[in-house]
Coordinates of C-alpha atoms in Angstrom, one line a residue:
M1 CA 75.6 66.9 113.2
L2 CA 77.5 70.2 114.1
T3 CA 81.0 69.1 113.4
I4 CA 79.8 67.1 110.1
I5 CA 78.8 70.1 109.1
F6 CA 82.5 72.7 110.3
A7 CA 83.9 69.4 108.5
C8 CA 82.2 70.3 105.2
Y9 CA 82.9 73.9 105.3
M10 CA 86.8 73.1 106.2
I11 CA 86.9 71.0 103.3
G12 CA 86.0 73.4 100.6
L13 CA 87.7 76.1 102.4
V14 CA 90.6 73.8 102.2
G15 CA 90.2 72.2 98.7
T16 CA 89.8 75.3 96.9
L17 CA 93.1 77.2 98.8
V18 CA 94.7 74.5 97.0
V19 CA 94.0 75.7 93.2
A20 CA 92.5 79.7 94.2
G21 CA 96.2 81.1 95.4
R22 CA 98.4 79.9 92.1
L23 CA 95.2 80.7 89.7
A24 CA 94.8 84.2 91.4
D25 CA 98.7 84.9 90.5
R26 CA 98.8 83.8 87.4
C27 CA 95.7 84.5 86.0
G28 CA 94.7 87.9 89.0
R29 CA 93.0 88.9 91.9
R30 CA 89.4 89.5 90.3
M31 CA 89.6 86.0 88.9
G32 CA 90.1 84.4 91.9
L33 CA 87.5 86.8 93.7
V34 CA 84.3 87.5 91.6
P35 CA 84.1 83.3 91.7
A36 CA 84.2 83.2 95.0
M37 CA 81.6 86.0 95.7
L38 CA 79.4 84.6 93.0
V39 CA 79.5 80.6 95.0
A40 CA 79.0 82.8 98.4
I41 CA 76.4 83.8 97.1
V42 CA 75.0 80.8 96.1
S43 CA 76.2 79.0 99.1
G44 CA 73.5 82.1 101.3
A45 CA 70.3 81.6 99.1
L46 CA 70.8 77.3 100.1
F47 CA 71.0 78.4 103.7
L48 CA 67.9 81.0 103.1
L49 CA 66.2 77.8 101.2
A50 CA 67.7 74.9 103.7
Q51 CA 64.9 72.3 103.6
G52 CA 66.8 69.4 105.0
M53 CA 70.2 68.0 106.1
L54 CA 71.4 67.9 102.8
W55 CA 70.8 71.4 101.9
L56 CA 73.1 72.6 104.9
L57 CA 75.7 70.4 104.0
V58 CA 76.6 71.7 100.7
A59 CA 75.8 75.4 101.6
R60 CA 78.6 74.8 104.1
L61 CA 80.6 72.9 101.3
L62 CA 80.2 76.2 99.3
A63 CA 80.9 78.6 101.8
G64 CA 83.6 77.4 102.7
T65 CA 85.0 77.2 99.0
A66 CA 83.9 81.2 98.7
V67 CA 86.2 81.9 101.8
G68 CA 89.3 80.2 100.6
G69 CA 89.1 81.9 97.5
A70 CA 88.8 85.0 99.1
V71 CA 91.4 84.3 101.2
A72 CA 93.5 82.8 98.9
A73 CA 93.0 86.8 96.2
G74 CA 91.7 88.8 98.4
M75 CA 94.3 89.4 100.9
A76 CA 96.6 89.4 98.4
A77 CA 94.6 92.0 96.5
V78 CA 94.7 94.3 99.9
V79 CA 98.3 94.3 100.2
D80 CA 98.8 94.9 96.0
G81 CA 96.4 98.1 96.6
A82 CA 99.9 99.7 99.0
P83 CA 103.1 101.4 98.1
T84 CA 105.7 99.4 98.5
S85 CA 106.2 101.6 101.7
R86 CA 103.7 100.7 103.4
K87 CA 103.4 96.4 102.8
R88 CA 103.3 96.6 106.3
A89 CA 100.1 98.2 107.0
R90 CA 98.6 96.7 104.2
G91 CA 99.3 93.4 105.7
L92 CA 97.6 95.1 109.4
I93 CA 94.3 95.8 107.3
A94 CA 94.4 92.8 105.6
S95 CA 94.6 91.0 109.0
A96 CA 91.7 92.4 110.4
S97 CA 89.4 93.0 107.9
M98 CA 89.4 88.9 107.8
V99 CA 89.4 88.4 111.3
L100 CA 86.7 91.3 112.4
G101 CA 84.3 90.3 109.5
A102 CA 85.1 86.2 111.1
G103 CA 83.1 87.8 114.3
L104 CA 80.2 89.0 113.1
G105 CA 78.9 86.6 111.8
P106 CA 78.8 84.7 114.9
M107 CA 77.1 87.9 116.2
L108 CA 74.6 87.9 113.9
A109 CA 73.6 84.8 114.1
G110 CA 72.7 85.5 117.5
I111 CA 71.5 88.3 117.2
T112 CA 68.6 87.7 114.7
A113 CA 68.1 84.1 116.9
K114 CA 67.2 85.7 120.2
S115 CA 64.8 89.1 118.2
T116 CA 63.6 87.0 115.8
A117 CA 61.1 84.7 114.8
A118 CA 62.5 83.3 111.7
P119 CA 66.1 84.1 112.6
Q120 CA 67.6 81.9 109.1
L121 CA 65.9 84.2 106.8
W122 CA 67.4 87.2 108.3
T123 CA 70.8 85.7 109.1
F124 CA 70.9 84.6 105.2
A125 CA 69.0 87.1 103.4
I126 CA 71.8 89.7 105.1
V127 CA 75.0 87.5 104.2
T128 CA 73.6 87.1 100.7
V129 CA 73.1 91.2 100.3
L130 CA 76.4 91.1 101.3
G131 CA 77.6 88.6 99.7
V132 CA 76.7 90.9 96.0
A133 CA 77.9 93.8 97.7
A134 CA 81.3 92.2 97.6
L135 CA 80.5 91.1 94.1
A136 CA 80.2 94.3 92.9
V137 CA 83.1 95.6 94.3
S138 CA 85.8 92.0 92.6
T139 CA 84.5 93.0 89.7
R140 CA 86.1 96.9 90.0
L141 CA 90.1 95.1 90.6
P142 CA 91.9 95.7 87.9
L143 CA 92.0 92.6 85.4
V144 CA 95.1 91.5 84.9
R145 CA 95.9 88.8 81.9
P146 CA 98.2 86.3 82.7
A147 CA 102.0 86.9 81.9
H148 CA 103.6 84.6 79.7
G149 CA 107.0 84.2 81.4
G150 CA 108.3 83.0 84.4
R151 CA 106.1 80.3 85.9
A152 CA 103.8 80.4 83.0
H153 CA 104.2 76.6 82.9
E154 CA 104.2 75.3 85.8
R155 CA 100.9 73.6 87.2
L156 CA 97.7 75.3 88.1
L157 CA 97.1 71.7 89.9
R158 CA 99.7 71.4 93.0
W159 CA 100.1 72.0 95.8
P160 CA 100.9 75.7 97.2
M161 CA 103.9 76.7 98.1
P162 CA 105.6 80.0 98.9
P163 CA 109.3 80.8 97.7
R164 CA 112.2 78.6 98.9
D165 CA 114.4 81.4 100.6
R166 CA 111.0 82.4 102.5
R167 CA 109.6 79.4 103.5
R168 CA 111.6 79.1 106.7
E169 CA 109.6 82.3 107.6
L170 CA 106.7 81.0 106.4
L171 CA 107.0 78.6 109.3
W172 CA 107.4 80.9 112.2
G173 CA 103.7 82.8 111.3
A174 CA 102.3 79.3 110.7
A175 CA 103.5 77.4 113.7
T176 CA 101.7 80.6 115.7
F177 CA 98.9 81.2 113.6
G178 CA 97.5 76.9 113.3
P179 CA 97.1 77.4 117.2
G180 CA 95.6 80.8 116.9
I181 CA 92.6 79.4 114.6
T182 CA 92.3 76.4 116.0
A183 CA 91.2 77.4 119.6
T184 CA 88.9 80.2 117.7
S185 CA 87.6 77.6 115.2
F186 CA 86.7 75.1 118.5
V187 CA 84.9 78.0 120.0
L188 CA 82.8 79.0 116.6
A189 CA 82.2 74.8 115.9
L190 CA 81.9 73.5 119.9
G191 CA 81.0 76.9 122.0
P192 CA 77.6 76.7 121.6
S193 CA 77.9 73.0 123.1
V194 CA 80.4 73.8 125.6
L195 CA 78.1 76.7 126.9
V196 CA 75.2 74.5 126.7
G197 CA 76.2 71.2 128.2
P198 CA 78.5 71.9 131.0
I199 CA 78.5 75.6 131.6
G200 CA 74.3 75.3 131.5
V201 CA 74.5 78.5 129.8
P202 CA 71.6 77.9 126.5
D203 CA 71.2 81.3 125.4
P204 CA 71.9 81.8 122.1
L205 CA 72.6 85.9 122.3
I206 CA 75.7 84.9 124.4
A207 CA 77.6 82.3 122.5
G208 CA 76.9 84.7 119.5
A209 CA 78.6 87.5 121.7
V210 CA 80.9 85.4 123.3
A211 CA 82.6 84.2 119.3
F212 CA 82.6 88.6 118.4
A213 CA 83.9 89.8 121.5
M214 CA 86.4 86.9 120.3
F215 CA 87.2 88.0 116.6
L216 CA 86.8 92.2 117.9
L217 CA 89.6 91.4 120.0
A218 CA 91.8 89.6 117.7
T219 CA 91.1 92.0 115.2
G220 CA 91.3 95.1 117.9
I221 CA 95.3 93.8 119.6
Q222 CA 96.8 93.4 115.7
F223 CA 96.5 97.5 115.8
A224 CA 97.2 97.7 119.7
A225 CA 100.5 95.3 118.9
G226 CA 100.9 96.8 115.3
G227 CA 104.6 98.6 116.4
L228 CA 106.6 95.3 118.6
T229 CA 108.6 93.4 116.5
T230 CA 107.8 90.5 114.8
R231 CA 109.6 88.2 116.6
A232 CA 107.5 89.8 120.0
H233 CA 104.2 89.1 118.1
L234 CA 105.3 85.4 117.4
A235 CA 105.7 84.9 121.7
L236 CA 102.8 87.0 122.6
S237 CA 100.7 84.7 119.7
S238 CA 101.3 81.4 121.6
I239 CA 101.6 82.2 124.8
A240 CA 98.0 83.0 124.2
A241 CA 97.1 79.7 123.2
V242 CA 98.4 78.2 126.1
A243 CA 96.5 80.8 128.3
S244 CA 93.4 80.1 126.1
M245 CA 94.0 76.2 126.4
G246 CA 94.5 76.6 129.8
M247 CA 91.2 79.1 130.8
L248 CA 89.4 76.0 128.6
A249 CA 90.1 73.8 130.9
V250 CA 89.4 75.3 133.8
S251 CA 85.6 76.5 132.4
V252 CA 84.1 73.6 131.8
T253 CA 86.2 71.5 134.9
V254 CA 87.4 73.4 138.3
T255 CA 84.8 76.3 137.5
P256 CA 82.1 75.2 134.3
W257 CA 81.4 79.1 134.7
W258 CA 80.6 81.5 131.2
P259 CA 83.5 84.2 132.0
I260 CA 85.9 81.9 131.8
F261 CA 85.1 80.5 129.3
L262 CA 84.7 84.5 127.2
T263 CA 88.3 84.6 128.8
A264 CA 89.7 81.6 126.7
A265 CA 87.7 83.0 124.0
L266 CA 89.3 86.5 124.0
L267 CA 93.1 84.8 124.9
A268 CA 92.0 82.3 121.5
G269 CA 91.0 85.4 119.6
T270 CA 94.7 87.0 120.4
A271 CA 96.4 84.4 119.4
Q272 CA 94.6 84.1 116.2
G273 CA 95.2 88.0 115.5
L274 CA 98.7 87.9 116.4
G275 CA 99.9 85.2 114.5
Q276 CA 97.7 85.8 111.4
L277 CA 99.1 89.3 111.5
V278 CA 102.5 87.5 111.5
G279 CA 102.3 85.6 108.6
L280 CA 100.7 88.5 106.7
T281 CA 103.0 91.1 107.8
L282 CA 105.5 88.8 106.3
I283 CA 103.6 87.7 103.1
A284 CA 103.2 91.5 102.7
T285 CA 107.5 92.1 102.9
R286 CA 108.9 89.3 101.3
I287 CA 107.5 87.8 98.6
S288 CA 106.9 88.9 95.0
P289 CA 102.9 89.4 93.8
D290 CA 103.6 86.8 92.2
R291 CA 103.4 85.1 94.4
R292 CA 101.9 86.4 96.9
A293 CA 98.7 84.6 97.1
E294 CA 100.1 81.2 96.6
A295 CA 101.7 82.0 99.9
N296 CA 99.1 83.4 101.4
A297 CA 97.2 80.1 100.5
A298 CA 100.2 78.1 101.9
L299 CA 99.7 79.8 105.3
N300 CA 95.9 79.4 105.6
I301 CA 96.0 75.7 104.5
S302 CA 98.5 75.4 107.7
G303 CA 95.6 77.0 109.7
Y304 CA 92.8 75.8 108.4
I305 CA 94.0 71.8 108.2
P306 CA 94.3 71.4 112.7
A307 CA 91.3 74.2 112.7
G308 CA 89.3 71.4 110.8
V309 CA 90.4 68.5 112.2
L310 CA 90.8 68.9 115.8
P311 CA 87.4 70.4 116.2
V312 CA 85.6 67.6 114.8
A313 CA 87.6 64.9 116.1
T314 CA 86.4 66.5 119.5
G315 CA 83.1 66.6 118.4
Y316 CA 83.4 62.8 117.7
L317 CA 85.4 62.3 120.7
A318 CA 82.7 63.4 123.0
D319 CA 80.1 61.3 122.5
A320 CA 82.4 58.5 123.2
I321 CA 84.0 59.7 126.6
G322 CA 81.9 63.3 127.6
L323 CA 81.8 66.8 126.2
G324 CA 83.3 67.6 129.0
N325 CA 86.4 65.2 128.3
A326 CA 87.1 66.0 124.9
V327 CA 87.3 69.7 126.1
I328 CA 89.7 68.7 128.5
T329 CA 92.0 66.5 125.6
F330 CA 91.9 69.2 122.7
A331 CA 92.7 71.6 125.5
T332 CA 95.5 69.7 125.8
I333 CA 96.5 68.7 122.8
L334 CA 96.8 72.0 121.4
G335 CA 98.2 73.9 124.6
A336 CA 101.7 71.2 124.1
A337 CA 101.7 72.3 120.3
A338 CA 101.4 76.1 121.5
L339 CA 104.2 75.5 124.1
I340 CA 106.4 73.3 121.6
A341 CA 106.0 76.0 118.8
L342 CA 106.9 79.0 121.4
V343 CA 109.7 77.7 122.1
V344 CA 111.1 75.9 118.9
V345 CA 110.1 79.0 117.1
H346 CA 111.6 82.0 119.7
I347 CA 115.3 79.5 119.8
S348 CA 114.4 79.5 116.1
T349 CA 114.3 83.4 115.6
Q350 CA 116.8 83.6 118.2
N351 CA 119.7 82.2 116.1
D352 CA 118.5 83.4 113.2
S353 CA 121.4 85.8 111.3
S354 CA 118.1 87.3 110.1
E355 CA 116.6 88.8 112.8
R356 CA 117.2 92.2 112.5
A357 CA 115.6 91.9 109.4
L358 CA 112.2 91.3 110.9
T359 CA 112.4 93.8 113.5
K360 CA 114.4 96.8 112.1
E361 CA 115.4 95.6 108.2
D362 CA 111.5 96.1 107.5
D363 CA 111.6 99.4 106.3
T364 CA 114.7 99.1 103.9
A365 CA 112.8 95.8 102.5
M366 CA 109.6 98.6 102.7
Q367 CA 112.0 101.6 100.4
P368 CA 109.8 102.5 96.9
S369 CA 111.4 101.0 94.1
T370 CA 112.9 101.8 90.9
L371 CA 111.9 100.8 87.7
V372 CA 113.5 102.1 84.9
I373 CA 112.0 101.5 80.9
A374 CA 115.1 102.1 78.5
A375 CA 112.7 103.5 75.4
H376 CA 115.8 103.5 72.8
P377 CA 115.2 101.7 69.5
E378 CA 119.1 101.1 69.7
L379 CA 120.5 100.9 72.9
E380 CA 124.0 98.8 71.6
K381 CA 124.2 102.3 69.4
S382 CA 123.7 105.0 71.8
R383 CA 126.2 106.2 73.6
V384 CA 124.8 107.9 76.3
N385 CA 122.1 106.1 77.3
A386 CA 124.3 102.7 77.3
A387 CA 126.3 104.9 79.8
W388 CA 123.5 105.6 81.9
L389 CA 122.5 102.2 82.0
R390 CA 125.5 100.7 82.3
A391 CA 126.1 103.4 85.8
L392 CA 122.8 101.8 87.9
D393 CA 124.0 98.1 86.9
S394 CA 125.1 98.4 90.9
E395 CA 122.3 99.6 92.1
E396 CA 119.9 96.8 93.4
Q397 CA 117.0 99.2 93.8
I398 CA 116.4 99.6 90.2
T399 CA 115.0 97.4 87.8
V400 CA 115.8 98.4 84.2
R401 CA 114.2 96.9 81.4
A402 CA 114.8 97.5 77.8
L403 CA 112.1 97.9 75.5
A404 CA 113.6 96.8 72.7
E405 CA 114.8 93.4 73.8
V406 CA 111.5 92.6 75.2
R407 CA 109.3 93.4 72.5
G408 CA 107.8 90.7 70.7
P409 CA 107.9 89.8 67.1
H410 CA 104.6 91.9 67.0
S411 CA 104.6 93.9 70.1
F412 CA 104.4 93.3 73.7
D413 CA 103.0 91.5 76.2
A414 CA 101.0 93.5 78.1
A415 CA 100.4 91.3 81.4
A416 CA 104.3 91.0 81.5
E417 CA 104.4 95.2 81.0
Q418 CA 101.6 95.8 83.8
R419 CA 103.3 93.5 86.4
E420 CA 106.8 94.7 86.5
L421 CA 104.8 98.2 86.1
A422 CA 102.7 96.9 89.6
R423 CA 105.6 95.8 91.5
H424 CA 107.2 98.8 92.0
D425 CA 106.6 102.3 93.1
R426 CA 108.5 104.9 91.0
I427 CA 108.7 104.6 87.0
V428 CA 111.3 106.4 85.1
L429 CA 111.2 106.6 81.4
Q430 CA 114.2 107.2 79.8
F431 CA 113.9 107.8 76.3
P432 CA 116.6 110.0 73.0
F433 CA 114.2 113.2 72.4
R434 CA 113.2 112.9 68.8
W435 CA 111.7 115.4 66.9
Y436 CA 111.0 117.2 70.6
S437 CA 109.0 113.9 71.8
A438 CA 109.6 110.3 72.4
P439 CA 110.3 108.3 70.6
P440 CA 107.9 105.8 68.6
L441 CA 109.1 102.4 70.4
L442 CA 107.7 104.2 74.0
E443 CA 105.0 105.2 72.8
E444 CA 103.7 102.0 71.4
W445 CA 104.7 100.8 74.8
L446 CA 102.5 102.9 76.8
E447 CA 99.4 102.6 74.4
V448 CA 99.9 99.0 74.9
A449 CA 100.9 98.8 79.0
L450 CA 98.2 101.6 80.0
E451 CA 95.4 99.7 79.1
R452 CA 91.5 100.0 79.9
G453 CA 90.0 99.0 82.9
W454 CA 94.0 98.1 84.3
A455 CA 95.5 101.9 84.3
Y456 CA 92.4 103.4 83.6
G457 CA 88.5 103.4 83.0
P458 CA 86.1 101.6 85.0
G459 CA 88.2 99.6 87.5
G460 CA 91.7 100.5 86.1
N461 CA 93.6 102.0 89.2
A462 CA 96.7 99.7 89.5
L463 CA 98.8 102.7 89.0
E464 CA 96.7 105.4 91.5
G465 CA 99.5 106.8 94.1
K466 CA 102.6 105.7 92.5
E467 CA 105.5 108.3 90.7
L468 CA 106.1 109.5 87.4
T469 CA 108.9 110.8 85.5
I470 CA 111.5 110.8 83.0
A471 CA 115.2 110.9 82.1
V472 CA 116.6 112.4 78.6
P473 CA 119.6 113.7 76.9
T474 CA 119.1 115.7 73.9
W475 CA 122.2 116.9 71.4
S476 CA 120.3 120.8 72.0
R477 CA 122.2 123.3 74.4
A478 CA 120.5 124.0 77.9
H479 CA 119.5 127.3 76.1
D480 CA 118.1 126.8 73.4
Y481 CA 115.1 125.1 75.4
K482 CA 114.5 128.5 76.9
P483 CA 111.4 131.0 76.8
D484 CA 113.3 133.4 74.5
G485 CA 115.7 130.6 72.8
R486 CA 115.8 128.9 69.8
Y487 CA 112.9 126.6 69.7
G488 CA 111.0 129.3 72.6
R489 CA 109.3 126.2 75.0
T490 CA 111.3 125.0 77.8
M491 CA 111.5 121.3 78.5
D492 CA 109.0 120.8 80.8
E493 CA 106.4 122.3 78.1
L494 CA 108.1 119.7 75.5
T495 CA 107.6 116.8 78.0
S496 CA 104.0 118.2 79.0
P497 CA 102.0 115.3 77.5
L498 CA 103.6 112.9 80.0
A499 CA 102.6 114.4 82.9
T500 CA 99.2 114.5 81.1
T501 CA 99.9 110.9 81.0
A502 CA 100.2 110.6 84.0
A503 CA 97.3 112.3 86.0
R504 CA 95.2 110.1 84.0
V505 CA 95.5 107.2 85.5
G506 CA 96.4 108.5 89.1
M507 CA 100.0 109.0 88.9
R508 CA 102.1 112.2 91.0
Y509 CA 104.2 113.2 87.7
R510 CA 107.8 114.6 89.7
P511 CA 110.6 117.1 87.6
G512 CA 112.5 115.1 84.5
F513 CA 117.0 114.5 84.7
F514 CA 118.0 116.4 81.3
V515 CA 121.2 116.7 80.4
H516 CA 121.8 118.9 77.0
G517 CA 124.1 119.0 74.7
V518 CA 125.7 115.8 75.0
G519 CA 127.3 115.8 71.5
D520 CA 130.1 117.5 72.8
L521 CA 130.3 115.5 76.6
S522 CA 133.6 114.5 77.0
D523 CA 133.7 110.6 78.7
T524 CA 135.0 112.1 81.7
E525 CA 132.0 114.2 81.8
L526 CA 129.9 111.6 80.2
E527 CA 130.8 108.9 83.1
K528 CA 129.8 112.0 85.8
T529 CA 126.7 112.8 84.4
A530 CA 126.1 108.8 84.7
R531 CA 127.1 109.2 88.1
E532 CA 124.5 111.5 88.7
Y533 CA 121.6 110.2 86.6
A534 CA 122.2 106.5 89.3
S535 CA 122.4 108.9 92.5
W536 CA 119.0 111.0 91.1
A537 CA 117.3 107.7 89.9
V538 CA 118.2 105.6 92.6
E539 CA 117.5 109.0 95.4
G540 CA 114.3 110.0 93.6
A541 CA 113.8 113.4 94.8
A542 CA 117.8 114.4 93.8
S543 CA 117.6 117.6 91.5
S544 CA 119.3 117.4 88.4
E545 CA 120.3 120.8 88.3
S546 CA 123.8 119.5 89.0
A547 CA 123.7 117.7 86.0
R548 CA 122.1 119.8 83.9
A549 CA 124.7 122.2 84.6
T550 CA 127.3 119.8 83.5
A551 CA 126.0 119.9 79.9
A552 CA 128.5 121.6 77.3
N553 CA 127.5 124.5 74.6
A554 CA 127.2 122.8 71.9
D555 CA 125.7 123.6 68.8
E556 CA 122.8 121.1 67.4
A557 CA 124.3 118.8 65.4
S558 CA 121.9 115.9 65.0
Q559 CA 118.8 114.8 65.3
Q560 CA 119.2 111.2 65.6
Y561 CA 119.4 109.2 68.7
A562 CA 121.2 110.6 71.3

């Protein structure tokens, strides 16, 4: 009966993953997490009040549904919250938090079974309270509305897949994560039966402690081995899975002793921890935000399907040939699969030309990216702004977004603008200086993009930690923008509202790039400032003093756009 209940959990989990990843990518992480937490609360309540087997089956099905939604959207949300330069670390945090939580559940159940007269009441009362707390946290996530471009036309009900050019890398993660999580699922589903039967240890606390230790090690090994290369993680995960199955077979045949079974469980936890770390790290560093939850769902489905099928099949096989023989069969099949994965993945990564990308190039992939918001309303008529943007064309680290081109007939698409802001770490506002301020086009964009609940206010933390700076050409001379100059104000003073805006939404404001007297720049001087601007935009911390030095001392010719 335990296998049937476990099968209900897996059906709910995998079925939800098919939809949850694409839903979270299209509608935002909150839209995936909030329903999942509500279902988790209902599941906990059903377990708490269960009056029969049907109640348990429904509760377990809903528990799997909740986990599927939380895994797809939650892991992506953790990674999304990191600056680009910390995606690898956030992949580690996302993976470790998942396996640690998986270990706390069995340990809680073991403690309540050992120390209370009503373990069901205490266990699921605590689980329900935790579900309510998680719901409160999930409602604080930024709400990003669906984008109307790119993949919005695609069907929601479609088997989740990573981007075509990243499928091979995700297959590497799946090949190691699958055996690892299947091994840990066996310990959860049939571990108590193995301890009671072939090993002869009926104490529920030991069963809970074994599961907790397994997931505790799965958490710790990720931090301990975090400095190793991806290829090393792949190999060690498969080796641990093979060793785990060997120890599992020994524990029910040669030496039926619970410490041997514990060793098998610890090796299973090591295999899952490292395999999951690999998969989530590749997703965090290689998959764009608009496909991240879907790719995470695909990874988990590849693991949870064998994790559900093999333990359930072993349970039924035990009825026919005995639990000991069924366990040996399971260990043989999974050990062989892990060994094949070890050989195939090792050869594949060795021969692949991008192996450097799996190790050192991760640092390059995680370098801060820059979004340039070009806010000139008529770029085709601009000499300076257009020259600056041309200089950025060859810079792969920079994305240029011309507001006049992306604005719709009525206004901007808030979701589309927010998606661009979310996937870059450094935002440059490039605009002409009109009447000592930003043009109305930029003001409108700021009003639409920096939406309450997304950029500020309750749950509005999407831009926290990112960098904001500006790039502005002016017709007036450089010394006009000095305390004793014509205007009596510096450029930093005149543009201070943007610094205040940055502070309001939790961004770090950096000094801007200013070029004065642009009306008198020769073509050669203009190209020079354009190159300097491109270098400043790429390097981020570069000073704009050299660009200021090239400004011509010309009288103000116009208050028109530069």
